[in-house]
Amino acid sequence: MALPNIFAEDVTTEICNRIEKLTPETQALWGKMNVAQMLAHCSVTYEYIFTDKYPKPKGFKKFILKLLVKGIVVNEKAYKKANPTAPDFIIVGERIFEDEKTRLIDYIKRTQALGENHFEGKESHSFGVLKKQEWNNMFYKHLNHHLSQFGV
């Protein structure tokens, strides 16, 4: 079953509305992150695209990411609750909830405004060239997983 199209305005609006339901006091149903850390964690995907904050993997690490991790990240199957987290996505220390919420929503809206055709054949930070459906699956599935983690 196909995942909702994160590039469609109505889907982006629905995701952003779910984010808006979060408060600094929202508790996770599972996992170790607090809500502000989760928002920062979700922004890492977009930081890979829109910043040079993280060096691109090379050599054996890139080979492993493409061979073993890519299929899990870009398919339509929901993530399990206890999946391991890549080092870049581990958020330590306190974060400012409102700042992280605004930053994530801005990234989501920026991505939607660029549109799915912008992402067709675009190289990802870790997985090489992806199709627009793979980008969609990666974006939507990750956001949905963590918003569900926090009950919204």
C-alpha atoms as an extended CHARMM CRD file, in Angstrom:
* protein
*
       152  EXT
         1         1  MET       CA              0.0000000000        0.0000000000        0.0000000000  PROA      1               0.0000000000
         2         2  ALA       CA              1.4280000000        3.3520000000       -1.0360000000  PROA      2               0.0000000000
         3         3  LEU       CA              2.2590000000        5.8960000000        1.6280000000  PROA      3               0.0000000000
         4         4  PRO       CA              0.5980000000        9.3290000000        1.5090000000  PROA      4               0.0000000000
         5         5  ASN       CA              2.3820000000       11.7770000000       -0.7930000000  PROA      5               0.0000000000
         6         6  ILE       CA              4.3190000000       14.1880000000        1.4340000000  PROA      6               0.0000000000
         7         7  PHE       CA              4.7410000000       16.4520000000       -1.5940000000  PROA      7               0.0000000000
         8         8  ALA       CA              0.9750000000       17.0270000000       -1.7630000000  PROA      8               0.0000000000
         9         9  GLU       CA             -0.1170000000       20.1630000000        0.0720000000  PROA      9               0.0000000000
        10        10  ASP       CA             -2.9190000000       18.4170000000        1.9590000000  PROA      10              0.0000000000
        11        11  VAL       CA             -0.5360000000       15.7480000000        3.2970000000  PROA      11              0.0000000000
        12        12  THR       CA              2.0370000000       18.3580000000        4.2850000000  PROA      12              0.0000000000
        13        13  THR       CA             -0.7120000000       20.3140000000        6.0490000000  PROA      13              0.0000000000
        14        14  GLU       CA             -1.8560000000       17.1740000000        7.9010000000  PROA      14              0.0000000000
        15        15  ILE       CA              1.7060000000       16.4260000000        9.0670000000  PROA      15              0.0000000000
        16        16  CYS       CA              2.2540000000       20.0390000000       10.1560000000  PROA      16              0.0000000000
        17        17  ASN       CA             -1.0820000000       20.0320000000       12.0250000000  PROA      17              0.0000000000
        18        18  ARG       CA              0.0400000000       16.9140000000       13.8910000000  PROA      18              0.0000000000
        19        19  ILE       CA              3.2820000000       18.6710000000       14.8280000000  PROA      19              0.0000000000
        20        20  GLU       CA              1.2870000000       21.6860000000       16.0250000000  PROA      20              0.0000000000
        21        21  LYS       CA             -0.5930000000       19.4180000000       18.4660000000  PROA      21              0.0000000000
        22        22  LEU       CA              2.6470000000       18.6990000000       20.3140000000  PROA      22              0.0000000000
        23        23  THR       CA              3.5450000000       20.6580000000       23.4400000000  PROA      23              0.0000000000
        24        24  PRO       CA              6.7870000000       20.8190000000       25.4200000000  PROA      24              0.0000000000
        25        25  GLU       CA              5.1210000000       18.4350000000       27.8870000000  PROA      25              0.0000000000
        26        26  THR       CA              4.0680000000       15.8020000000       25.3420000000  PROA      26              0.0000000000
        27        27  GLN       CA              5.4460000000       12.4420000000       26.4590000000  PROA      27              0.0000000000
        28        28  ALA       CA              6.7070000000        9.6600000000       24.2240000000  PROA      28              0.0000000000
        29        29  LEU       CA              4.8070000000        6.3790000000       24.1430000000  PROA      29              0.0000000000
        30        30  TRP       CA              8.1670000000        4.6180000000       23.6230000000  PROA      30              0.0000000000
        31        31  GLY       CA             11.8360000000        5.5020000000       23.2390000000  PROA      31              0.0000000000
        32        32  LYS       CA             14.3000000000        7.7650000000       25.0150000000  PROA      32              0.0000000000
        33        33  MET       CA             13.9350000000       11.1540000000       23.3110000000  PROA      33              0.0000000000
        34        34  ASN       CA             11.8820000000       13.9910000000       24.6830000000  PROA      34              0.0000000000
        35        35  VAL       CA              9.6030000000       15.8800000000       22.2960000000  PROA      35              0.0000000000
        36        36  ALA       CA             12.0840000000       18.6670000000       21.4720000000  PROA      36              0.0000000000
        37        37  GLN       CA             14.8260000000       16.1190000000       20.7840000000  PROA      37              0.0000000000
        38        38  MET       CA             12.4510000000       14.1970000000       18.5210000000  PROA      38              0.0000000000
        39        39  LEU       CA             11.7350000000       17.3310000000       16.4950000000  PROA      39              0.0000000000
        40        40  ALA       CA             15.4780000000       17.9900000000       16.1580000000  PROA      40              0.0000000000
        41        41  HSD       CA             15.9820000000       14.3330000000       15.2160000000  PROA      41              0.0000000000
        42        42  CYS       CA             13.3980000000       14.6160000000       12.4250000000  PROA      42              0.0000000000
        43        43  SER       CA             15.1360000000       17.7290000000       11.0820000000  PROA      43              0.0000000000
        44        44  VAL       CA             18.3700000000       15.8150000000       10.4520000000  PROA      44              0.0000000000
        45        45  THR       CA             16.8740000000       14.2910000000        7.2820000000  PROA      45              0.0000000000
        46        46  TYR       CA             16.3370000000       17.8080000000        5.9480000000  PROA      46              0.0000000000
        47        47  GLU       CA             19.7170000000       19.0560000000        7.1780000000  PROA      47              0.0000000000
        48        48  TYR       CA             21.2510000000       16.3730000000        4.9760000000  PROA      48              0.0000000000
        49        49  ILE       CA             19.5110000000       17.9970000000        2.0010000000  PROA      49              0.0000000000
        50        50  PHE       CA             19.6930000000       21.6860000000        2.7790000000  PROA      50              0.0000000000
        51        51  THR       CA             22.9770000000       22.0680000000        4.7230000000  PROA      51              0.0000000000
        52        52  ASP       CA             26.5340000000       20.8050000000        4.7300000000  PROA      52              0.0000000000
        53        53  LYS       CA             26.4390000000       20.1020000000        8.4610000000  PROA      53              0.0000000000
        54        54  TYR       CA             27.2370000000       16.4070000000        8.0700000000  PROA      54              0.0000000000
        55        55  PRO       CA             29.9970000000       14.9410000000        5.8960000000  PROA      55              0.0000000000
        56        56  LYS       CA             28.7900000000       12.4460000000        3.3000000000  PROA      56              0.0000000000
        57        57  PRO       CA             29.6800000000        8.8390000000        4.0170000000  PROA      57              0.0000000000
        58        58  LYS       CA             32.3980000000        7.3470000000        1.8490000000  PROA      58              0.0000000000
        59        59  GLY       CA             33.8620000000        3.9840000000        1.0300000000  PROA      59              0.0000000000
        60        60  PHE       CA             32.7590000000        0.9940000000        3.0650000000  PROA      60              0.0000000000
        61        61  LYS       CA             30.2740000000        3.0040000000        5.1570000000  PROA      61              0.0000000000
        62        62  LYS       CA             28.4690000000        4.2620000000        2.0500000000  PROA      62              0.0000000000
        63        63  PHE       CA             28.4900000000        0.7340000000        0.6020000000  PROA      63              0.0000000000
        64        64  ILE       CA             26.8570000000       -0.6460000000        3.7690000000  PROA      64              0.0000000000
        65        65  LEU       CA             24.2920000000        2.1660000000        3.8860000000  PROA      65              0.0000000000
        66        66  LYS       CA             23.2610000000        1.5340000000        0.2920000000  PROA      66              0.0000000000
        67        67  LEU       CA             23.3090000000       -2.2430000000        0.6430000000  PROA      67              0.0000000000
        68        68  LEU       CA             21.6630000000       -2.7570000000        4.0420000000  PROA      68              0.0000000000
        69        69  VAL       CA             19.9810000000        0.4380000000        5.2300000000  PROA      69              0.0000000000
        70        70  LYS       CA             18.5770000000        2.0340000000        2.0780000000  PROA      70              0.0000000000
        71        71  GLY       CA             15.9360000000       -0.6440000000        1.5290000000  PROA      71              0.0000000000
        72        72  ILE       CA             14.6150000000       -0.2490000000        5.0690000000  PROA      72              0.0000000000
        73        73  VAL       CA             14.4840000000        3.5410000000        4.8390000000  PROA      73              0.0000000000
        74        74  VAL       CA             12.9120000000        3.9830000000        1.3910000000  PROA      74              0.0000000000
        75        75  ASN       CA             10.3890000000        1.1410000000        1.3220000000  PROA      75              0.0000000000
        76        76  GLU       CA              6.7440000000        1.4660000000        2.3930000000  PROA      76              0.0000000000
        77        77  LYS       CA              6.9680000000       -0.7730000000        5.4590000000  PROA      77              0.0000000000
        78        78  ALA       CA              6.6090000000        1.0650000000        8.7910000000  PROA      78              0.0000000000
        79        79  TYR       CA              9.5890000000        1.2560000000       11.1040000000  PROA      79              0.0000000000
        80        80  LYS       CA              9.7100000000       -0.9580000000       14.1670000000  PROA      80              0.0000000000
        81        81  LYS       CA              9.7240000000        0.8200000000       17.5220000000  PROA      81              0.0000000000
        82        82  ALA       CA             13.2160000000       -0.2960000000       18.5210000000  PROA      82              0.0000000000
        83        83  ASN       CA             15.1730000000        0.2900000000       15.3080000000  PROA      83              0.0000000000
        84        84  PRO       CA             18.7540000000        1.4520000000       15.8500000000  PROA      84              0.0000000000
        85        85  THR       CA             19.4400000000        5.1460000000       15.2440000000  PROA      85              0.0000000000
        86        86  ALA       CA             22.2610000000        6.3780000000       13.0120000000  PROA      86              0.0000000000
        87        87  PRO       CA             24.8230000000        8.4820000000       14.8910000000  PROA      87              0.0000000000
        88        88  ASP       CA             23.9210000000       11.7450000000       13.1010000000  PROA      88              0.0000000000
        89        89  PHE       CA             20.3280000000       11.3170000000       14.2500000000  PROA      89              0.0000000000
        90        90  ILE       CA             21.1230000000       10.8580000000       17.9530000000  PROA      90              0.0000000000
        91        91  ILE       CA             20.1690000000       14.1000000000       19.6760000000  PROA      91              0.0000000000
        92        92  VAL       CA             21.7910000000       14.7610000000       23.0320000000  PROA      92              0.0000000000
        93        93  GLY       CA             21.2030000000       17.6540000000       25.3850000000  PROA      93              0.0000000000
        94        94  GLU       CA             18.2120000000       19.8670000000       25.7440000000  PROA      94              0.0000000000
        95        95  ARG       CA             16.6050000000       21.6260000000       22.8080000000  PROA      95              0.0000000000
        96        96  ILE       CA             14.2110000000       24.5510000000       22.6900000000  PROA      96              0.0000000000
        97        97  PHE       CA             10.8440000000       23.0770000000       21.7510000000  PROA      97              0.0000000000
        98        98  GLU       CA              9.4160000000       26.0530000000       19.8290000000  PROA      98              0.0000000000
        99        99  ASP       CA             12.6330000000       26.5400000000       17.8550000000  PROA      99              0.0000000000
       100       100  GLU       CA             12.7550000000       22.8760000000       16.8730000000  PROA      100             0.0000000000
       101       101  LYS       CA              9.0740000000       22.7940000000       15.9670000000  PROA      101             0.0000000000
       102       102  THR       CA              9.3820000000       25.8690000000       13.7530000000  PROA      102             0.0000000000
       103       103  ARG       CA             12.5440000000       24.5680000000       12.1100000000  PROA      103             0.0000000000
       104       104  LEU       CA             11.0060000000       21.1810000000       11.2600000000  PROA      104             0.0000000000
       105       105  ILE       CA              7.7900000000       22.6880000000        9.8870000000  PROA      105             0.0000000000
       106       106  ASP       CA              9.8470000000       25.0950000000        7.7600000000  PROA      106             0.0000000000
       107       107  TYR       CA             11.8610000000       22.1940000000        6.3410000000  PROA      107             0.0000000000
       108       108  ILE       CA              8.7000000000       20.2110000000        5.5580000000  PROA      108             0.0000000000
       109       109  LYS       CA              7.0720000000       23.1690000000        3.8080000000  PROA      109             0.0000000000
       110       110  ARG       CA             10.2690000000       23.9630000000        1.8930000000  PROA      110             0.0000000000
       111       111  THR       CA             10.4480000000       20.3820000000        0.6680000000  PROA      111             0.0000000000
       112       112  GLN       CA              6.7960000000       20.3810000000       -0.3680000000  PROA      112             0.0000000000
       113       113  ALA       CA              7.2430000000       23.6850000000       -2.2290000000  PROA      113             0.0000000000
       114       114  LEU       CA             10.1620000000       22.2390000000       -4.2050000000  PROA      114             0.0000000000
       115       115  GLY       CA              7.8910000000       19.3700000000       -5.2020000000  PROA      115             0.0000000000
       116       116  GLU       CA              8.3710000000       15.7400000000       -6.0420000000  PROA      116             0.0000000000
       117       117  ASN       CA              9.8920000000       16.4140000000       -9.4600000000  PROA      117             0.0000000000
       118       118  HSD       CA             12.7450000000       18.3020000000       -7.7900000000  PROA      118             0.0000000000
       119       119  PHE       CA             13.6070000000       15.1010000000       -5.9370000000  PROA      119             0.0000000000
       120       120  GLU       CA             13.2690000000       12.6750000000       -8.8700000000  PROA      120             0.0000000000
       121       121  GLY       CA             16.7750000000       11.3600000000       -9.5170000000  PROA      121             0.0000000000
       122       122  LYS       CA             18.3040000000       13.5510000000       -6.7930000000  PROA      122             0.0000000000
       123       123  GLU       CA             21.2160000000       12.0570000000       -4.8810000000  PROA      123             0.0000000000
       124       124  SER       CA             20.6000000000       11.5340000000       -1.1950000000  PROA      124             0.0000000000
       125       125  HSD       CA             23.2230000000       12.1130000000        1.4530000000  PROA      125             0.0000000000
       126       126  SER       CA             23.5740000000        8.4210000000        2.3010000000  PROA      126             0.0000000000
       127       127  PHE       CA             21.8460000000        6.2710000000       -0.3210000000  PROA      127             0.0000000000
       128       128  GLY       CA             22.8160000000        7.5510000000       -3.7550000000  PROA      128             0.0000000000
       129       129  VAL       CA             20.2560000000        8.5770000000       -6.3620000000  PROA      129             0.0000000000
       130       130  LEU       CA             16.6420000000        8.0660000000       -5.3040000000  PROA      130             0.0000000000
       131       131  LYS       CA             13.3480000000        8.1470000000       -7.1620000000  PROA      131             0.0000000000
       132       132  LYS       CA             10.6850000000       10.5950000000       -6.0040000000  PROA      132             0.0000000000
       133       133  GLN       CA              8.6630000000        7.7330000000       -4.4840000000  PROA      133             0.0000000000
       134       134  GLU       CA             11.6840000000        6.6780000000       -2.4200000000  PROA      134             0.0000000000
       135       135  TRP       CA             12.1460000000       10.2650000000       -1.2060000000  PROA      135             0.0000000000
       136       136  ASN       CA              8.4410000000       10.3860000000       -0.3360000000  PROA      136             0.0000000000
       137       137  ASN       CA              8.6050000000        7.1260000000        1.5780000000  PROA      137             0.0000000000
       138       138  MET       CA             11.6790000000        8.2550000000        3.4950000000  PROA      138             0.0000000000
       139       139  PHE       CA             10.1810000000       11.6340000000        4.4380000000  PROA      139             0.0000000000
       140       140  TYR       CA              6.6530000000       10.4870000000        5.2730000000  PROA      140             0.0000000000
       141       141  LYS       CA              7.5340000000        7.2480000000        7.0340000000  PROA      141             0.0000000000
       142       142  HSD       CA             10.0690000000        8.8850000000        9.3540000000  PROA      142             0.0000000000
       143       143  LEU       CA              7.7630000000       11.7490000000       10.3040000000  PROA      143             0.0000000000
       144       144  ASN       CA              4.7680000000        9.4780000000       10.7950000000  PROA      144             0.0000000000
       145       145  HSD       CA              6.8040000000        7.0770000000       12.9440000000  PROA      145             0.0000000000
       146       146  HSD       CA              7.9180000000        9.7950000000       15.3550000000  PROA      146             0.0000000000
       147       147  LEU       CA              4.6250000000       11.6670000000       15.4560000000  PROA      147             0.0000000000
       148       148  SER       CA              2.9610000000        8.3590000000       16.3470000000  PROA      148             0.0000000000
       149       149  GLN       CA              5.6620000000        7.8610000000       18.9840000000  PROA      149             0.0000000000
       150       150  PHE       CA              4.3600000000       11.0410000000       20.6130000000  PROA      150             0.0000000000
       151       151  GLY       CA              0.6900000000       10.2070000000       20.1850000000  PROA      151             0.0000000000
       152       152  VAL       CA             -0.2520000000       12.6490000000       17.4270000000  PROA      152             0.0000000000
